[in-house]
PDB file of C-alpha atoms in Angstrom:
ATOM      1  CA  MET Z1035     152.503 249.637  -0.498  1.00 47.00           C
ATOM      2  CA  LYS Z1036     152.073 245.955  -1.273  1.00 50.00           C
ATOM      3  CA  GLN Z1037     152.597 243.462   1.663  1.00 59.00           C
ATOM      4  CA  ASN Z1038     154.582 240.200   1.404  1.00 70.00           C
ATOM      5  CA  THR Z1039     151.981 237.723   3.225  1.00 77.00           C
ATOM      6  CA  THR Z1040     152.300 234.204   4.749  1.00 83.00           C
ATOM      7  CA  PRO Z1041     149.506 231.911   5.756  1.00 82.00           C
ATOM      8  CA  SER Z1042     149.678 233.452   9.067  1.00 92.00           C
ATOM      9  CA  THR Z1043     149.401 236.875   8.090  1.00 97.00           C
ATOM     10  CA  LYS Z1044     146.274 238.465   9.420  1.00 97.00           C
ATOM     11  CA  SER Z1045     144.006 240.413   6.679  1.00 98.00           C
ATOM     12  CA  PHE Z1046     142.298 243.521   7.131  1.00 98.00           C
ATOM     13  CA  GLY Z1047     140.983 246.014   4.696  1.00 98.00           C
ATOM     14  CA  ILE Z1048     138.768 248.848   3.449  1.00 98.00           C
ATOM     15  CA  VAL Z1049     135.072 248.444   1.856  1.00 98.00           C
ATOM     16  CA  GLY Z1050     133.637 251.269   0.181  1.00 96.00           C
ATOM     17  CA  TYR Z1051     132.791 252.840  -3.277  1.00 93.00           C
ATOM     18  CA  PRO Z1052     134.735 254.575  -4.796  1.00 89.00           C
ATOM     19  CA  LEU Z1053     138.007 253.895  -3.074  1.00 91.00           C
ATOM     20  CA  SER Z1054     140.609 254.894  -5.610  1.00 86.00           C
ATOM     21  CA  HIS Z1055     141.506 258.091  -3.436  1.00 83.00           C
ATOM     22  CA  SER Z1056     142.013 255.987  -0.092  1.00 90.00           C
ATOM     23  CA  LEU Z1057     144.983 256.612   2.072  1.00 95.00           C
ATOM     24  CA  SER Z1058     143.877 253.779   4.459  1.00 96.00           C
ATOM     25  CA  PRO Z1059     146.046 251.155   2.822  1.00 97.00           C
ATOM     26  CA  LEU Z1060     149.217 253.384   3.329  1.00 97.00           C
ATOM     27  CA  ILE Z1061     148.342 254.313   6.935  1.00 98.00           C
ATOM     28  CA  HIS Z1062     147.825 250.751   8.307  1.00 98.00           C
ATOM     29  CA  ASN Z1063     150.135 248.723   6.074  1.00 98.00           C
ATOM     30  CA  SER Z1064     153.100 251.359   7.227  1.00 98.00           C
ATOM     31  CA  LEU Z1065     152.251 250.914  10.678  1.00 98.00           C
ATOM     32  CA  TYR Z1066     152.202 246.950  10.421  1.00 98.00           C
ATOM     33  CA  LYS Z1067     155.584 247.321   8.688  1.00 97.00           C
ATOM     34  CA  GLU Z1068     156.961 249.850  11.425  1.00 96.00           C
ATOM     35  CA  LYS Z1069     155.679 247.530  14.448  1.00 97.00           C
ATOM     36  CA  GLY Z1070     156.315 244.311  13.225  1.00 97.00           C
ATOM     37  CA  ILE Z1071     152.883 243.079  12.926  1.00 97.00           C
ATOM     38  CA  ASP Z1072     152.395 240.446  10.562  1.00 97.00           C
ATOM     39  CA  ALA Z1073     149.285 241.854   8.866  1.00 98.00           C
ATOM     40  CA  ALA Z1074     148.078 242.895   5.428  1.00 98.00           C
ATOM     41  CA  TYR Z1075     145.344 245.882   4.606  1.00 98.00           C
ATOM     42  CA  SER Z1076     143.739 245.502   1.176  1.00 97.00           C
ATOM     43  CA  VAL Z1077     141.112 247.422  -0.734  1.00 97.00           C
ATOM     44  CA  PHE Z1078     137.831 245.537  -1.132  1.00 97.00           C
ATOM     45  CA  GLU Z1079     135.940 248.101  -3.284  1.00 97.00           C
ATOM     46  CA  SER Z1080     132.179 247.392  -3.703  1.00 96.00           C
ATOM     47  CA  PRO Z1081     129.190 249.491  -4.447  1.00 96.00           C
ATOM     48  CA  GLU Z1082     126.981 247.113  -2.057  1.00 96.00           C
ATOM     49  CA  LEU Z1083     127.837 245.847   1.559  1.00 97.00           C
ATOM     50  CA  ASN Z1084     125.388 243.055   2.472  1.00 97.00           C
ATOM     51  CA  ARG Z1085     125.521 240.068   4.713  1.00 96.00           C
ATOM     52  CA  LYS Z1086     126.571 238.100   1.475  1.00 96.00           C
ATOM     53  CA  LYS Z1087     129.744 240.591   1.065  1.00 97.00           C
ATOM     54  CA  ILE Z1088     130.606 240.103   5.017  1.00 97.00           C
ATOM     55  CA  GLU Z1089     130.476 236.251   4.808  1.00 97.00           C
ATOM     56  CA  GLU Z1090     132.737 236.392   1.747  1.00 97.00           C
ATOM     57  CA  LEU Z1091     135.340 238.553   3.277  1.00 97.00           C
ATOM     58  CA  ILE Z1092     135.151 236.359   6.556  1.00 97.00           C
ATOM     59  CA  SER Z1093     135.504 233.038   4.528  1.00 96.00           C
ATOM     60  CA  ALA Z1094     138.763 234.767   2.859  1.00 96.00           C
ATOM     61  CA  GLY Z1095     140.265 235.268   6.203  1.00 97.00           C
ATOM     62  CA  VAL Z1096     139.462 238.925   6.789  1.00 98.00           C
ATOM     63  CA  GLU Z1097     139.198 239.987  10.743  1.00 98.00           C
ATOM     64  CA  GLY Z1098     138.262 243.479  10.129  1.00 98.00           C
ATOM     65  CA  ILE Z1099     137.205 246.235   7.719  1.00 98.00           C
ATOM     66  CA  SER Z1100     137.078 249.836   7.565  1.00 98.00           C
ATOM     67  CA  VAL Z1101     133.789 251.087   6.046  1.00 97.00           C
ATOM     68  CA  THR Z1102     133.331 254.342   4.153  1.00 92.00           C
ATOM     69  CA  ILE Z1103     131.077 256.083   1.872  1.00 87.00           C
ATOM     70  CA  PRO Z1104     128.135 255.114   1.225  1.00 91.00           C
ATOM     71  CA  HIS Z1105     127.920 251.949   3.736  1.00 95.00           C
ATOM     72  CA  LYS Z1106     128.121 253.244   7.243  1.00 94.00           C
ATOM     73  CA  GLU Z1107     124.392 252.920   8.213  1.00 94.00           C
ATOM     74  CA  THR Z1108     124.565 249.514   6.422  1.00 97.00           C
ATOM     75  CA  ALA Z1109     127.641 248.355   8.337  1.00 97.00           C
ATOM     76  CA  PHE Z1110     125.695 248.892  11.562  1.00 97.00           C
ATOM     77  CA  SER Z1111     122.799 246.964  10.677  1.00 97.00           C
ATOM     78  CA  LEU Z1112     124.694 244.087   9.754  1.00 98.00           C
ATOM     79  CA  SER Z1113     126.288 243.783  13.152  1.00 98.00           C
ATOM     80  CA  ASP Z1114     125.760 241.607  16.014  1.00 97.00           C
ATOM     81  CA  ARG Z1115     127.210 243.999  18.603  1.00 97.00           C
ATOM     82  CA  ALA Z1116     128.066 247.546  18.369  1.00 97.00           C
ATOM     83  CA  ASP Z1117     129.669 250.260  20.724  1.00 96.00           C
ATOM     84  CA  SER Z1118     127.360 252.994  22.194  1.00 94.00           C
ATOM     85  CA  ALA Z1119     128.113 255.588  19.183  1.00 93.00           C
ATOM     86  CA  SER Z1120     127.150 252.973  16.671  1.00 95.00           C
ATOM     87  CA  GLU Z1121     124.013 251.873  18.663  1.00 95.00           C
ATOM     88  CA  ILE Z1122     122.737 255.387  19.354  1.00 93.00           C
ATOM     89  CA  MET Z1123     123.523 256.969  16.092  1.00 91.00           C
ATOM     90  CA  LYS Z1124     123.059 253.972  13.785  1.00 92.00           C
ATOM     91  CA  ALA Z1125     126.117 254.027  11.645  1.00 91.00           C
ATOM     92  CA  SER Z1126     129.563 252.325  11.921  1.00 96.00           C
ATOM     93  CA  ASN Z1127     132.856 252.843  10.124  1.00 96.00           C
ATOM     94  CA  THR Z1128     134.639 249.782  11.491  1.00 98.00           C
ATOM     95  CA  LEU Z1129     133.651 246.002  11.723  1.00 98.00           C
ATOM     96  CA  VAL Z1130     135.730 243.545  13.553  1.00 98.00           C
ATOM     97  CA  PHE Z1131     135.171 239.936  13.076  1.00 98.00           C
ATOM     98  CA  ARG Z1132     135.768 237.666  16.305  1.00 95.00           C
ATOM     99  CA  ASN Z1133     134.576 234.631  17.597  1.00 93.00           C
ATOM    100  CA  GLY Z1134     131.755 234.264  15.179  1.00 94.00           C
ATOM    101  CA  SER Z1135     130.470 237.730  15.787  1.00 97.00           C
ATOM    102  CA  ILE Z1136     130.261 241.088  13.663  1.00 98.00           C
ATOM    103  CA  ASN Z1137     131.513 243.778  16.010  1.00 98.00           C
ATOM    104  CA  ALA Z1138     130.544 247.425  14.895  1.00 98.00           C
ATOM    105  CA  HIS Z1139     132.578 250.409  16.142  1.00 97.00           C
ATOM    106  CA  ASN Z1140     132.460 254.081  14.929  1.00 95.00           C
ATOM    107  CA  THR Z1141     135.539 255.734  15.229  1.00 96.00           C
ATOM    108  CA  ASP Z1142     134.765 258.755  13.119  1.00 94.00           C
ATOM    109  CA  GLY Z1143     133.626 261.113  16.059  1.00 95.00           C
ATOM    110  CA  GLU Z1144     136.828 260.045  18.429  1.00 95.00           C
ATOM    111  CA  GLY Z1145     139.122 260.915  15.340  1.00 96.00           C
ATOM    112  CA  ALA Z1146     137.144 264.360  14.416  1.00 97.00           C
ATOM    113  CA  LEU Z1147     137.074 265.331  17.995  1.00 97.00           C
ATOM    114  CA  ARG Z1148     140.743 264.730  18.592  1.00 96.00           C
ATOM    115  CA  SER Z1149     141.691 266.435  15.663  1.00 97.00           C
ATOM    116  CA  VAL Z1150     139.874 269.751  16.998  1.00 98.00           C
ATOM    117  CA  LEU Z1151     141.097 269.449  20.437  1.00 97.00           C
ATOM    118  CA  GLU Z1152     144.619 269.268  19.005  1.00 96.00           C
ATOM    119  CA  SER Z1153     144.277 272.126  16.981  1.00 97.00           C
ATOM    120  CA  PHE Z1154     141.638 274.493  17.962  1.00 97.00           C
ATOM    121  CA  PRO Z1155     139.835 273.302  21.145  1.00 97.00           C
ATOM    122  CA  ASP Z1156     138.587 277.189  21.769  1.00 96.00           C
ATOM    123  CA  SER Z1157     136.145 276.707  18.672  1.00 97.00           C
ATOM    124  CA  LEU Z1158     134.096 274.121  20.878  1.00 95.00           C
ATOM    125  CA  GLU Z1159     133.144 276.914  23.378  1.00 92.00           C
ATOM    126  CA  THR Z1160     133.116 280.514  21.896  1.00 94.00           C
ATOM    127  CA  GLY Z1161     130.362 279.664  19.671  1.00 96.00           C
ATOM    128  CA  LYS Z1162     127.914 276.833  18.298  1.00 97.00           C
ATOM    129  CA  THR Z1163     128.988 274.127  16.263  1.00 98.00           C
ATOM    130  CA  LEU Z1164     127.573 273.323  13.053  1.00 98.00           C
ATOM    131  CA  ILE Z1165     127.794 269.970  11.511  1.00 98.00           C
ATOM    132  CA  LEU Z1166     126.948 270.064   7.527  1.00 97.00           C
ATOM    133  CA  GLY Z1167     125.580 266.666   6.156  1.00 96.00           C
ATOM    134  CA  SER Z1168     123.397 263.929   7.747  1.00 95.00           C
ATOM    135  CA  GLY Z1169     125.274 260.763   6.377  1.00 92.00           C
ATOM    136  CA  GLY Z1170     127.181 258.241   8.443  1.00 90.00           C
ATOM    137  CA  SER Z1171     130.117 260.450   9.281  1.00 92.00           C
ATOM    138  CA  ALA Z1172     127.931 263.341  10.499  1.00 95.00           C
ATOM    139  CA  ARG Z1173     126.273 260.687  12.824  1.00 94.00           C
ATOM    140  CA  GLY Z1174     129.467 259.578  14.455  1.00 94.00           C
ATOM    141  CA  ILE Z1175     130.922 262.957  14.699  1.00 96.00           C
ATOM    142  CA  ALA Z1176     127.744 264.675  16.061  1.00 96.00           C
ATOM    143  CA  TYR Z1177     127.524 261.831  18.923  1.00 95.00           C
ATOM    144  CA  SER Z1178     131.492 261.986  20.019  1.00 96.00           C
ATOM    145  CA  PHE Z1179     130.955 265.975  20.269  1.00 96.00           C
ATOM    146  CA  ALA Z1180     127.805 266.025  22.210  1.00 95.00           C
ATOM    147  CA  LYS Z1181     129.359 263.317  24.605  1.00 94.00           C
ATOM    148  CA  SER Z1182     132.448 265.557  24.912  1.00 94.00           C
ATOM    149  CA  ASN Z1183     131.129 267.969  27.575  1.00 90.00           C
ATOM    150  CA  ARG Z1184     132.717 270.991  25.581  1.00 92.00           C
ATOM    151  CA  LEU Z1185     130.006 272.221  23.169  1.00 91.00           C
ATOM    152  CA  ARG Z1186     127.760 275.343  23.669  1.00 84.00           C
ATOM    153  CA  GLU Z1187     125.313 274.167  21.258  1.00 94.00           C
ATOM    154  CA  LEU Z1188     125.131 271.891  18.171  1.00 97.00           C
ATOM    155  CA  LEU Z1189     123.527 272.679  14.896  1.00 98.00           C
ATOM    156  CA  ILE Z1190     122.806 270.089  12.253  1.00 98.00           C
ATOM    157  CA  CYS Z1191     122.472 271.500   8.531  1.00 97.00           C
ATOM    158  CA  SER Z1192     121.613 269.064   5.665  1.00 96.00           C
ATOM    159  CA  ARG Z1193     119.763 269.036   2.486  1.00 95.00           C
ATOM    160  CA  ASN Z1194     117.981 265.884   3.614  1.00 96.00           C
ATOM    161  CA  GLU Z1195     115.637 267.593   6.382  1.00 97.00           C
ATOM    162  CA  THR Z1196     114.248 263.828   7.488  1.00 97.00           C
ATOM    163  CA  THR Z1197     117.542 262.675   8.323  1.00 97.00           C
ATOM    164  CA  GLY Z1198     119.149 266.138   9.350  1.00 97.00           C
ATOM    165  CA  LYS Z1199     116.236 266.113  12.335  1.00 98.00           C
ATOM    166  CA  GLU Z1200     116.715 262.401  12.819  1.00 97.00           C
ATOM    167  CA  ILE Z1201     120.332 263.388  13.981  1.00 96.00           C
ATOM    168  CA  ALA Z1202     119.208 266.193  15.999  1.00 97.00           C
ATOM    169  CA  ASP Z1203     116.658 264.143  17.814  1.00 96.00           C
ATOM    170  CA  LEU Z1204     118.903 261.326  18.525  1.00 95.00           C
ATOM    171  CA  ILE Z1205     121.561 263.681  20.159  1.00 96.00           C
ATOM    172  CA  GLY Z1206     118.701 265.516  21.831  1.00 95.00           C
ATOM    173  CA  GLU Z1207     117.546 262.300  23.388  1.00 95.00           C
ATOM    174  CA  ASN Z1208     121.177 260.985  24.393  1.00 94.00           C
ATOM    175  CA  SER Z1209     122.834 264.158  25.745  1.00 94.00           C
ATOM    176  CA  PRO Z1210     122.493 267.079  27.614  1.00 93.00           C
ATOM    177  CA  VAL Z1211     123.517 269.297  24.392  1.00 95.00           C
ATOM    178  CA  ARG Z1212     121.263 271.955  22.993  1.00 95.00           C
ATOM    179  CA  VAL Z1213     120.999 270.741  19.500  1.00 97.00           C
ATOM    180  CA  GLY Z1214     118.710 271.551  16.764  1.00 97.00           C
ATOM    181  CA  TYR Z1215     118.240 271.377  12.770  1.00 98.00           C
ATOM    182  CA  VAL Z1216     118.813 274.263  10.399  1.00 97.00           C
ATOM    183  CA  SER Z1217     117.885 274.299   6.716  1.00 96.00           C
ATOM    184  CA  PRO Z1218     120.545 275.395   4.173  1.00 94.00           C
ATOM    185  CA  THR Z1219     118.268 278.304   3.243  1.00 92.00           C
ATOM    186  CA  SER Z1220     118.071 279.615   6.883  1.00 95.00           C
ATOM    187  CA  ILE Z1221     121.669 278.694   8.124  1.00 95.00           C
ATOM    188  CA  PHE Z1222     122.968 282.034   7.151  1.00 95.00           C
ATOM    189  CA  ASP Z1223     120.766 283.742  10.113  1.00 95.00           C
ATOM    190  CA  PHE Z1224     122.999 281.814  12.542  1.00 95.00           C
ATOM    191  CA  ARG Z1225     126.410 282.789  10.750  1.00 95.00           C
ATOM    192  CA  ASN Z1226     127.716 285.297  13.384  1.00 96.00           C
ATOM    193  CA  GLU Z1227     126.771 282.756  16.263  1.00 96.00           C
ATOM    194  CA  ILE Z1228     129.127 279.913  14.880  1.00 97.00           C
ATOM    195  CA  SER Z1229     132.728 279.243  15.769  1.00 97.00           C
ATOM    196  CA  LEU Z1230     133.278 275.758  14.300  1.00 98.00           C
ATOM    197  CA  VAL Z1231     132.167 274.198  10.958  1.00 98.00           C
ATOM    198  CA  ILE Z1232     132.439 270.732  10.615  1.00 98.00           C
ATOM    199  CA  HIS Z1233     131.726 269.609   6.810  1.00 97.00           C
ATOM    200  CA  THR Z1234     130.873 265.815   6.323  1.00 96.00           C
ATOM    201  CA  THR Z1235     129.430 265.270   2.949  1.00 93.00           C
ATOM    202  CA  PRO Z1236     131.356 264.544  -0.147  1.00 89.00           C
ATOM    203  CA  LEU Z1237     130.711 267.629  -1.884  1.00 92.00           C
ATOM    204  CA  GLY Z1238     134.354 268.856  -2.895  1.00 88.00           C
ATOM    205  CA  MET Z1239     135.761 265.358  -2.909  1.00 86.00           C
ATOM    206  CA  LYS Z1240     137.561 264.231  -5.929  1.00 81.00           C
ATOM    207  CA  GLY Z1241     135.396 262.532  -8.483  1.00 79.00           C
ATOM    208  CA  GLN Z1242     132.152 264.316  -6.652  1.00 84.00           C
ATOM    209  CA  ALA Z1243     130.212 267.351  -7.167  1.00 84.00           C
ATOM    210  CA  PRO Z1244     132.596 270.384  -6.131  1.00 84.00           C
ATOM    211  CA  GLY Z1245     130.210 272.456  -4.054  1.00 83.00           C
ATOM    212  CA  PRO Z1246     130.653 274.438  -1.803  1.00 88.00           C
ATOM    213  CA  PHE Z1247     128.030 273.422   0.614  1.00 90.00           C
ATOM    214  CA  LEU Z1248     127.597 277.104   1.971  1.00 92.00           C
ATOM    215  CA  GLU Z1249     127.749 280.399   0.260  1.00 87.00           C
ATOM    216  CA  THR Z1250     131.294 281.818   0.215  1.00 86.00           C
ATOM    217  CA  ASP Z1251     130.050 285.149   2.097  1.00 92.00           C
ATOM    218  CA  PHE Z1252     128.962 282.446   4.803  1.00 96.00           C
ATOM    219  CA  PHE Z1253     132.401 282.349   6.714  1.00 96.00           C
ATOM    220  CA  HIS Z1254     134.027 285.192   8.928  1.00 96.00           C
ATOM    221  CA  PRO Z1255     137.425 285.079  10.651  1.00 97.00           C
ATOM    222  CA  GLY Z1256     135.786 283.762  13.862  1.00 96.00           C
ATOM    223  CA  ILE Z1257     134.790 280.700  12.439  1.00 98.00           C
ATOM    224  CA  VAL Z1258     137.383 277.508  12.574  1.00 98.00           C
ATOM    225  CA  LEU Z1259     136.447 275.063   9.402  1.00 98.00           C
ATOM    226  CA  PHE Z1260     136.939 271.576   9.419  1.00 98.00           C
ATOM    227  CA  ASP Z1261     136.150 269.980   6.265  1.00 97.00           C
ATOM    228  CA  ILE Z1262     136.585 266.050   6.489  1.00 96.00           C
ATOM    229  CA  VAL Z1263     137.307 265.523   2.962  1.00 93.00           C
ATOM    230  CA  TYR Z1264     141.166 265.067   2.232  1.00 92.00           C
ATOM    231  CA  ASN Z1265     141.324 264.537  -1.477  1.00 87.00           C
ATOM    232  CA  PRO Z1266     141.837 267.403  -2.371  1.00 90.00           C
ATOM    233  CA  LEU Z1267     142.940 269.040   0.978  1.00 91.00           C
ATOM    234  CA  VAL Z1268     141.934 272.574  -0.566  1.00 93.00           C
ATOM    235  CA  THR Z1269     138.100 272.070  -1.363  1.00 94.00           C
ATOM    236  CA  PRO Z1270     136.031 274.889  -2.761  1.00 94.00           C
ATOM    237  CA  LEU Z1271     134.785 275.100   0.827  1.00 95.00           C
ATOM    238  CA  VAL Z1272     138.322 275.336   2.191  1.00 96.00           C
ATOM    239  CA  SER Z1273     139.281 277.967  -0.324  1.00 95.00           C
ATOM    240  CA  ALA Z1274     136.278 280.157   0.418  1.00 95.00           C
ATOM    241  CA  ALA Z1275     136.825 279.825   4.404  1.00 96.00           C
ATOM    242  CA  GLN Z1276     140.647 280.686   3.744  1.00 96.00           C
ATOM    243  CA  GLU Z1277     139.646 283.771   1.624  1.00 95.00           C
ATOM    244  CA  SER Z1278     137.636 284.995   4.815  1.00 96.00           C
ATOM    245  CA  GLY Z1279     140.331 284.583   7.153  1.00 97.00           C
ATOM    246  CA  CYS Z1280     139.015 281.348   8.895  1.00 97.00           C
ATOM    247  CA  ARG Z1281     141.267 278.892  10.672  1.00 98.00           C
ATOM    248  CA  ILE Z1282     141.527 275.662   9.040  1.00 98.00           C
ATOM    249  CA  ILE Z1283     141.675 272.084  10.157  1.00 98.00           C
ATOM    250  CA  PRO Z1284     142.690 269.645   7.278  1.00 96.00           C
ATOM    251  CA  GLY Z1285     140.517 266.469   6.665  1.00 95.00           C
ATOM    252  CA  SER Z1286     143.715 264.689   6.844  1.00 96.00           C
ATOM    253  CA  GLU Z1287     143.797 264.800  10.567  1.00 97.00           C
ATOM    254  CA  MET Z1288     140.453 263.085  10.699  1.00 95.00           C
ATOM    255  CA  LEU Z1289     141.482 260.265   8.540  1.00 95.00           C
ATOM    256  CA  LEU Z1290     144.851 259.963  10.931  1.00 97.00           C
ATOM    257  CA  PHE Z1291     142.960 260.032  14.036  1.00 97.00           C
ATOM    258  CA  GLN Z1292     140.056 257.705  13.415  1.00 96.00           C
ATOM    259  CA  ALA Z1293     142.621 255.132  11.451  1.00 97.00           C
ATOM    260  CA  MET Z1294     144.425 255.084  14.970  1.00 97.00           C
ATOM    261  CA  LYS Z1295     141.547 253.896  16.715  1.00 97.00           C
ATOM    262  CA  GLN Z1296     140.881 251.458  13.908  1.00 98.00           C
ATOM    263  CA  PHE Z1297     144.319 249.919  14.228  1.00 98.00           C
ATOM    264  CA  GLU Z1298     143.895 249.714  18.043  1.00 98.00           C
ATOM    265  CA  LEU Z1299     140.591 247.635  17.528  1.00 98.00           C
ATOM    266  CA  PHE Z1300     142.238 245.528  14.815  1.00 98.00           C
ATOM    267  CA  THR Z1301     145.505 244.375  16.371  1.00 98.00           C
ATOM    268  CA  GLY Z1302     145.229 245.419  20.090  1.00 97.00           C
ATOM    269  CA  THR Z1303     148.251 247.499  19.670  1.00 97.00           C
ATOM    270  CA  ILE Z1304     147.810 251.394  20.713  1.00 97.00           C
ATOM    271  CA  PRO Z1305     149.789 253.597  18.577  1.00 97.00           C
ATOM    272  CA  ASP Z1306     152.189 255.790  20.211  1.00 97.00           C
ATOM    273  CA  GLU Z1307     153.077 259.528  19.374  1.00 97.00           C
ATOM    274  CA  ARG Z1308     155.938 258.291  17.007  1.00 97.00           C
ATOM    275  CA  ASP Z1309     153.298 256.442  15.183  1.00 98.00           C
ATOM    276  CA  ILE Z1310     151.081 259.543  14.817  1.00 97.00           C
ATOM    277  CA  LEU Z1311     153.872 261.972  13.895  1.00 97.00           C
ATOM    278  CA  ASN Z1312     155.329 259.335  11.195  1.00 97.00           C
ATOM    279  CA  THR Z1313     151.564 258.718   9.708  1.00 98.00           C
ATOM    280  CA  ARG Z1314     151.022 262.416   9.488  1.00 96.00           C
ATOM    281  CA  LYS Z1315     154.138 262.692   7.499  1.00 96.00           C
ATOM    282  CA  ARG Z1316     153.533 260.082   5.077  1.00 96.00           C
ATOM    283  CA  LEU Z1317     149.944 261.439   4.627  1.00 95.00           C
ATOM    284  CA  ALA Z1318     151.010 264.907   3.693  1.00 94.00           C
ATOM    285  CA  GLN Z1319     153.715 263.721   1.099  1.00 94.00           C
ATOM    286  CA  ALA Z1320     151.152 261.431  -0.329  1.00 93.00           C
ATOM    287  CA  LEU Z1321     148.527 264.341  -0.615  1.00 91.00           C
ATOM    288  CA  ASN Z1322     151.321 266.781  -1.801  1.00 85.00           C
ATOM    289  CA  GLY Z1323     151.850 264.488  -4.636  1.00 63.00           C
ATOM    290  CA  ARG Z1324     148.231 264.461  -5.787  1.00 62.00           C
TER     291      ARG Z1324
END
């Protein structure tokens, strides 16, 4: 969606690589238009994020950016101030530039938690929650879920044992939740104890390796799968879970709710239920066309 801009138009955008799949401009620019906010949201695709890139954006008048793969840990490292999720988990998906300061926020966890609470809240309490992956998204999600006071136990499973154990240690040090790292080769041993699986890696995303992360016979009807990949909505992991009778939370829900919080951080305006419903419809239409 192209915006008509003036010298007073506020500028925001998204930084990551690749970004051809991103629906963030659709979300934010549509909300600006509907709510009469003089702002524009652009794509700043870049394989690198560093201090020079941030300074270029600020010099161009950009007041805030969404940050996606692979720059979330770098975004935190470049910040002057950070919210608690970013500070503890060392990853941020939002940078706001105000009064000469780079302020880091992590809305991934809040967006993911709200997605689960509005879809299948029982999945948080009937068994263990399993997070697949140990990148920037996994960090924010693990933090918010651990702080929710809803979990029985949290398991982190990633191919990178070092970062997976690091997340488990950070959660263990900063919350009362029982948490542990499990290797991909041993995760099947916990199959019948798990009620919620949250997949946070790029596997299955358009243009990335298809996966799935787990063997297809891992799933059973007692599991809720939340794959945060939204393009396509039906990844190999989602397909395997559906065939086993699992309930599914689409990745577009996290995209929706984390963007609502980013919109608030950028503009100071809190989206209402109508904004959420309209954005959900727009996302569904856009994804159905892909």
